[in-house]
Coordinates of C-alpha atoms in Angstrom, one line a residue:
M1 CA 0.0 0.0 0.0
T2 CA 3.1 2.2 -0.1
G3 CA 2.5 5.4 -2.0
E4 CA -1.3 5.0 -2.0
K5 CA -3.2 8.4 -1.7
R6 CA -5.2 8.6 1.4
N7 CA -7.4 11.7 1.4
Y8 CA -10.7 13.0 2.5
V9 CA -12.8 15.8 1.0
I10 CA -14.4 18.7 2.8
G11 CA -16.6 20.8 0.5
Q12 CA -14.5 21.0 -2.6
T13 CA -11.2 20.8 -0.8
E14 CA -9.2 17.5 -0.8
M15 CA -7.2 17.0 2.4
P16 CA -4.3 14.6 2.7
A17 CA -4.5 12.3 5.7
R18 CA -1.3 11.9 7.8
P19 CA 0.0 8.4 8.4
L20 CA -1.4 6.5 11.4
E21 CA 0.6 4.5 13.9
P22 CA -0.5 0.9 14.2
A23 CA -3.4 0.8 16.7
L24 CA -7.1 0.0 17.0
Y25 CA -8.9 3.4 16.6
L26 CA -12.5 3.6 18.0
V27 CA -14.0 6.3 15.8
A28 CA -17.3 7.9 16.7
T29 CA -19.5 8.6 13.7
P30 CA -22.7 10.8 13.3
I31 CA -26.0 9.5 14.7
G32 CA -27.9 11.1 11.9
N33 CA -26.6 14.3 10.6
L34 CA -23.4 13.5 8.6
S35 CA -22.1 17.0 9.3
D36 CA -21.5 16.0 12.9
I37 CA -18.3 14.0 12.0
T38 CA -15.1 15.4 13.5
L39 CA -12.0 16.4 11.5
R40 CA -9.9 13.9 13.5
A41 CA -12.4 11.2 12.7
L42 CA -12.3 11.9 9.0
E43 CA -8.5 11.9 8.9
T44 CA -8.4 8.6 10.9
L45 CA -10.9 6.9 8.5
A46 CA -9.0 8.1 5.5
A47 CA -5.6 7.0 6.8
A48 CA -6.5 3.6 8.4
D49 CA -5.4 0.4 6.6
I50 CA -8.7 -1.2 7.5
V51 CA -12.1 0.3 8.4
A52 CA -14.2 -2.2 10.3
C53 CA -17.9 -1.5 10.1
E54 CA -21.1 -2.7 11.7
D55 CA -22.7 -2.6 8.3
T56 CA -20.4 -1.7 5.3
R57 CA -23.4 -0.4 3.3
V58 CA -24.4 2.0 6.0
S59 CA -20.8 3.2 6.5
R60 CA -20.2 3.6 2.8
V61 CA -22.7 6.5 2.8
L62 CA -20.6 8.4 5.3
L63 CA -17.3 7.5 3.6
D64 CA -18.6 8.5 0.1
R65 CA -19.9 11.8 1.5
Y66 CA -16.3 12.7 2.4
G67 CA -14.5 11.1 -0.5
I68 CA -12.8 8.4 1.6
R69 CA -11.8 5.4 -0.5
R70 CA -10.8 3.0 2.2
R71 CA -11.1 -0.7 2.2
T72 CA -13.9 -1.8 4.6
T73 CA -14.7 -5.1 6.4
A74 CA -17.7 -6.1 8.4
Y75 CA -17.5 -6.6 12.1
H76 CA -20.7 -7.1 14.1
E77 CA -22.3 -9.4 16.7
H78 CA -23.0 -12.2 14.1
N79 CA -19.5 -12.5 12.8
A80 CA -17.4 -11.2 15.7
G81 CA -16.0 -14.7 16.4
E82 CA -14.6 -14.9 12.9
A83 CA -13.8 -11.3 12.0
G84 CA -12.3 -10.4 15.4
P85 CA -9.2 -12.6 15.1
K86 CA -8.5 -11.3 11.6
L87 CA -8.5 -7.7 12.9
I88 CA -6.3 -8.7 15.7
A89 CA -3.9 -10.4 13.3
A90 CA -3.8 -7.2 11.2
L91 CA -3.0 -5.1 14.2
E92 CA -0.2 -7.5 15.2
A93 CA 1.1 -7.3 11.7
G94 CA 1.5 -3.5 12.2
Q95 CA -1.6 -2.3 10.5
S96 CA -4.0 0.4 11.7
V97 CA -7.7 -0.5 12.2
A98 CA -10.5 2.0 12.5
L99 CA -13.6 0.5 14.2
I100 CA -16.9 2.3 13.6
S101 CA -20.6 1.4 14.3
D102 CA -23.6 2.3 12.1
A103 CA -24.0 5.5 14.2
G104 CA -22.5 7.0 17.3
T105 CA -19.7 5.8 19.5
P106 CA -18.4 2.3 19.0
L107 CA -18.9 -0.2 21.9
I108 CA -22.2 1.4 22.9
S109 CA -24.6 -1.6 22.6
D110 CA -22.3 -3.4 20.1
P111 CA -19.7 -6.2 20.5
G112 CA -16.7 -3.9 20.0
Y113 CA -15.7 -4.4 23.7
R114 CA -14.6 -7.9 22.9
L115 CA -12.2 -6.7 20.3
V116 CA -10.9 -4.0 22.6
G117 CA -10.4 -6.5 25.4
E118 CA -8.5 -8.9 23.1
A119 CA -6.3 -6.1 21.8
Q120 CA -5.4 -4.9 25.3
E121 CA -4.6 -8.5 26.4
R122 CA -2.1 -8.7 23.6
G123 CA -0.6 -5.3 24.4
L124 CA -1.9 -3.6 21.3
R125 CA -2.6 0.1 21.4
V126 CA -6.3 1.3 21.6
V127 CA -7.1 4.9 20.7
P128 CA -10.5 6.5 21.2
I129 CA -11.6 9.1 18.6
P130 CA -14.5 10.8 20.5
G131 CA -17.6 12.3 18.9
P132 CA -21.4 11.8 18.6
S133 CA -23.3 9.7 21.2
A134 CA -27.0 9.2 21.1
P135 CA -27.4 8.7 24.9
L136 CA -25.5 11.9 25.7
A137 CA -27.4 13.9 23.0
A138 CA -30.7 12.7 24.5
L139 CA -29.6 13.4 28.0
T140 CA -28.5 17.0 27.4
A141 CA -31.8 17.8 25.6
S142 CA -34.0 16.0 28.1
G143 CA -34.0 18.6 30.8
L144 CA -33.4 15.8 33.3
P145 CA -30.6 15.8 35.9
S146 CA -27.2 15.1 34.3
D147 CA -24.9 15.0 37.3
A148 CA -25.4 11.3 37.5
F149 CA -26.8 8.9 34.8
L150 CA -26.9 5.3 34.0
F151 CA -27.0 4.0 30.4
A152 CA -28.9 0.7 30.3
G153 CA -29.0 0.0 26.6
F154 CA -31.9 -2.2 25.3
L155 CA -34.3 -3.9 27.7
P156 CA -35.3 -7.5 27.3
V157 CA -38.0 -8.2 24.8
K158 CA -40.1 -10.6 27.0
S159 CA -42.4 -8.7 29.3
G160 CA -41.6 -10.6 32.5
Q161 CA -37.8 -10.2 32.0
R162 CA -38.3 -6.5 31.1
L163 CA -40.2 -5.8 34.3
T164 CA -37.6 -7.7 36.4
K165 CA -34.8 -5.7 34.8
L166 CA -36.6 -2.4 35.3
E167 CA -37.1 -3.2 39.0
T168 CA -33.3 -3.4 39.4
F169 CA -33.1 0.3 38.4
R170 CA -35.9 1.5 40.7
A171 CA -33.6 2.8 43.5
V172 CA -30.8 4.1 41.3
P173 CA -30.3 7.7 42.2
A174 CA -29.6 8.8 38.6
T175 CA -31.2 9.6 35.3
L176 CA -31.7 6.3 33.4
I177 CA -31.1 6.1 29.6
F178 CA -32.4 3.3 27.4
F179 CA -32.5 2.5 23.7
E180 CA -35.8 1.1 22.4
S181 CA -37.4 -0.1 19.1
P182 CA -40.2 2.1 17.9
R183 CA -42.6 -0.8 17.8
R184 CA -42.0 -1.7 21.4
L185 CA -42.0 1.9 22.8
A186 CA -45.6 1.9 24.0
E187 CA -45.3 -1.4 25.9
T188 CA -42.0 -0.4 27.4
L189 CA -43.3 2.9 28.7
A190 CA -46.2 1.0 30.3
A191 CA -43.8 -1.4 31.9
M192 CA -41.8 1.6 33.2
V193 CA -44.9 3.0 34.8
E194 CA -45.5 -0.3 36.5
A195 CA -41.9 -0.8 37.7
L196 CA -40.7 2.7 38.3
G197 CA -43.8 4.8 39.0
G198 CA -45.8 6.9 36.6
E199 CA -44.9 10.2 38.3
R200 CA -41.3 10.2 37.2
K201 CA -40.2 12.9 34.8
A202 CA -39.1 11.4 31.5
A203 CA -38.2 12.3 27.9
I204 CA -38.4 10.5 24.5
G205 CA -35.7 11.4 22.0
R206 CA -36.6 10.4 18.4
E207 CA -34.5 10.8 15.3
L208 CA -31.9 12.9 17.1
T209 CA -29.9 15.2 14.9
K210 CA -32.0 14.3 11.8
T211 CA -34.6 16.3 9.9
F212 CA -37.6 15.2 12.0
E213 CA -35.9 15.3 15.4
E214 CA -38.3 15.3 18.3
M215 CA -37.9 15.5 22.1
R216 CA -41.2 14.8 23.9
T217 CA -41.1 15.4 27.7
G218 CA -43.6 14.7 30.6
T219 CA -44.2 12.2 33.3
L220 CA -43.8 8.5 32.5
Q221 CA -47.6 8.1 32.8
A222 CA -48.3 11.0 30.4
L223 CA -45.8 9.7 27.8
A224 CA -47.1 6.1 28.2
D225 CA -50.7 7.4 27.5
H226 CA -49.6 9.4 24.5
Y227 CA -47.7 6.6 22.8
A228 CA -50.4 4.0 23.6
A229 CA -52.9 6.1 21.6
A230 CA -50.5 7.3 18.9
D231 CA -49.4 5.5 15.7
T232 CA -46.2 3.6 16.0
P233 CA -43.4 6.2 15.8
K234 CA -40.6 6.0 13.2
G235 CA -36.9 6.3 13.7
E236 CA -34.4 5.7 16.4
I237 CA -35.6 6.0 20.0
V238 CA -33.8 7.0 23.2
I239 CA -35.8 7.0 26.5
C240 CA -34.5 9.1 29.5
V241 CA -36.1 8.6 32.9
G242 CA -35.4 10.9 35.8
P243 CA -34.6 9.6 39.2
A244 CA -37.3 9.2 41.8
E245 CA -38.0 12.4 43.6
V246 CA -37.0 12.3 47.3
K247 CA -40.1 12.5 49.4
A248 CA -40.3 14.7 52.4
D249 CA -42.1 12.1 54.5
Q250 CA -41.2 12.0 58.1
P251 CA -40.0 8.7 59.6
A252 CA -43.0 8.6 61.8
D253 CA -45.3 9.0 58.8
I254 CA -43.6 6.2 57.0
D255 CA -43.8 3.9 60.0
R256 CA -47.6 4.6 60.2
L257 CA -47.9 3.9 56.5
L258 CA -46.0 0.6 56.8
L259 CA -48.1 -0.6 59.7
S260 CA -51.3 0.4 58.0
L261 CA -50.4 -1.5 54.8
A262 CA -49.1 -4.5 56.8
A263 CA -52.5 -4.8 58.5
E264 CA -54.0 -5.6 55.1
M265 CA -51.3 -7.6 53.3
P266 CA -48.1 -9.6 53.8
A267 CA -45.0 -7.7 54.9
S268 CA -43.1 -8.1 51.6
K269 CA -46.1 -6.7 49.7
A270 CA -46.6 -3.9 52.2
A271 CA -43.0 -2.9 51.8
A272 CA -43.4 -2.9 48.0
E273 CA -46.5 -0.7 48.1
A274 CA -44.8 1.7 50.5
A275 CA -41.8 1.9 48.2
K276 CA -44.1 2.9 45.3
M277 CA -45.9 5.5 47.4
T278 CA -42.8 7.1 49.0
G279 CA -40.0 6.5 46.5
G280 CA -38.1 4.6 49.1
Q281 CA -36.2 1.3 48.7
K282 CA -38.3 -1.8 49.2
Q283 CA -35.6 -3.7 51.1
A284 CA -35.0 -0.9 53.5
L285 CA -38.8 -0.5 54.1
Y286 CA -39.2 -4.2 54.6
R287 CA -36.4 -4.2 57.3
R288 CA -38.0 -1.2 59.0
L289 CA -41.4 -3.0 59.1
L290 CA -39.8 -6.1 60.7
E291 CA -38.2 -3.8 63.3
L292 CA -41.6 -2.2 64.0
R293 CA -43.2 -5.6 64.4
D294 CA -40.4 -7.0 66.6
A295 CA -40.7 -3.9 68.8
A296 CA -44.5 -4.6 69.1
G297 CA -43.8 -8.2 69.8
E298 CA -45.7 -9.4 66.7
G299 CA -42.9 -11.2 64.9
E300 CA -42.6 -11.6 61.1
G301 CA -46.0 -13.2 60.4
G302 CA -45.9 -13.0 56.6

């Protein structure tokens, strides 16, 4: 490949790409608007010996837009076992490999972490080329707290598993960020209402950075009602859910609530209902109820 021209084009200007050192380059690409690509990303893609893509056809649109004539190879969840070792071999042979996904930052909900782990184990250099990220774009436009957040990717497709997974996030004191398919959005929001509580503030980001970009905000219940009645939306979806609001309930009020609920249902269910009503943690409320019963000499009793 010695002497081969490696250029990229911005407008009508052809720019030469400087040589790359052998390494695995993790290149963030636009999540919709192709103008969001960084200059460093363009130069890296133009200079790399190999560009590994989630879908070569999707990536070709970006590369053609900027006049990048690089060899591409597919690397995705279905061929990672076969393609990964070939990319590692290329790195060990002194070549540069640029890894990109269909959109956004590589390794976010894709198998790239396996490739990175293998490269690190072999002492190969890994270089991040930062840029667009759908979760961060949605978070910043959501109006929800951004001092702490948790990206949870896609939820399980089966309803029971989805509810179970959502329950694990109930007490997380941070904004939650999820990816979701448009056709499952309505049922996922309904499950979030059930598992997290309908009063939580939330935001739905659709087609971010694209022509028909939309950010819809409201409570989880209001959003669930809207999408239950609306036609199936189109495009990529990001769901942001704010943390549960800290209730101002006094300990004595919570104790009375626990005892009142426990008079009508088993202790575990009483704790769960109290958690929904106060925003507290079910486990902590359950322990407190047992303490109250022990102090009254009642024992566990269910």
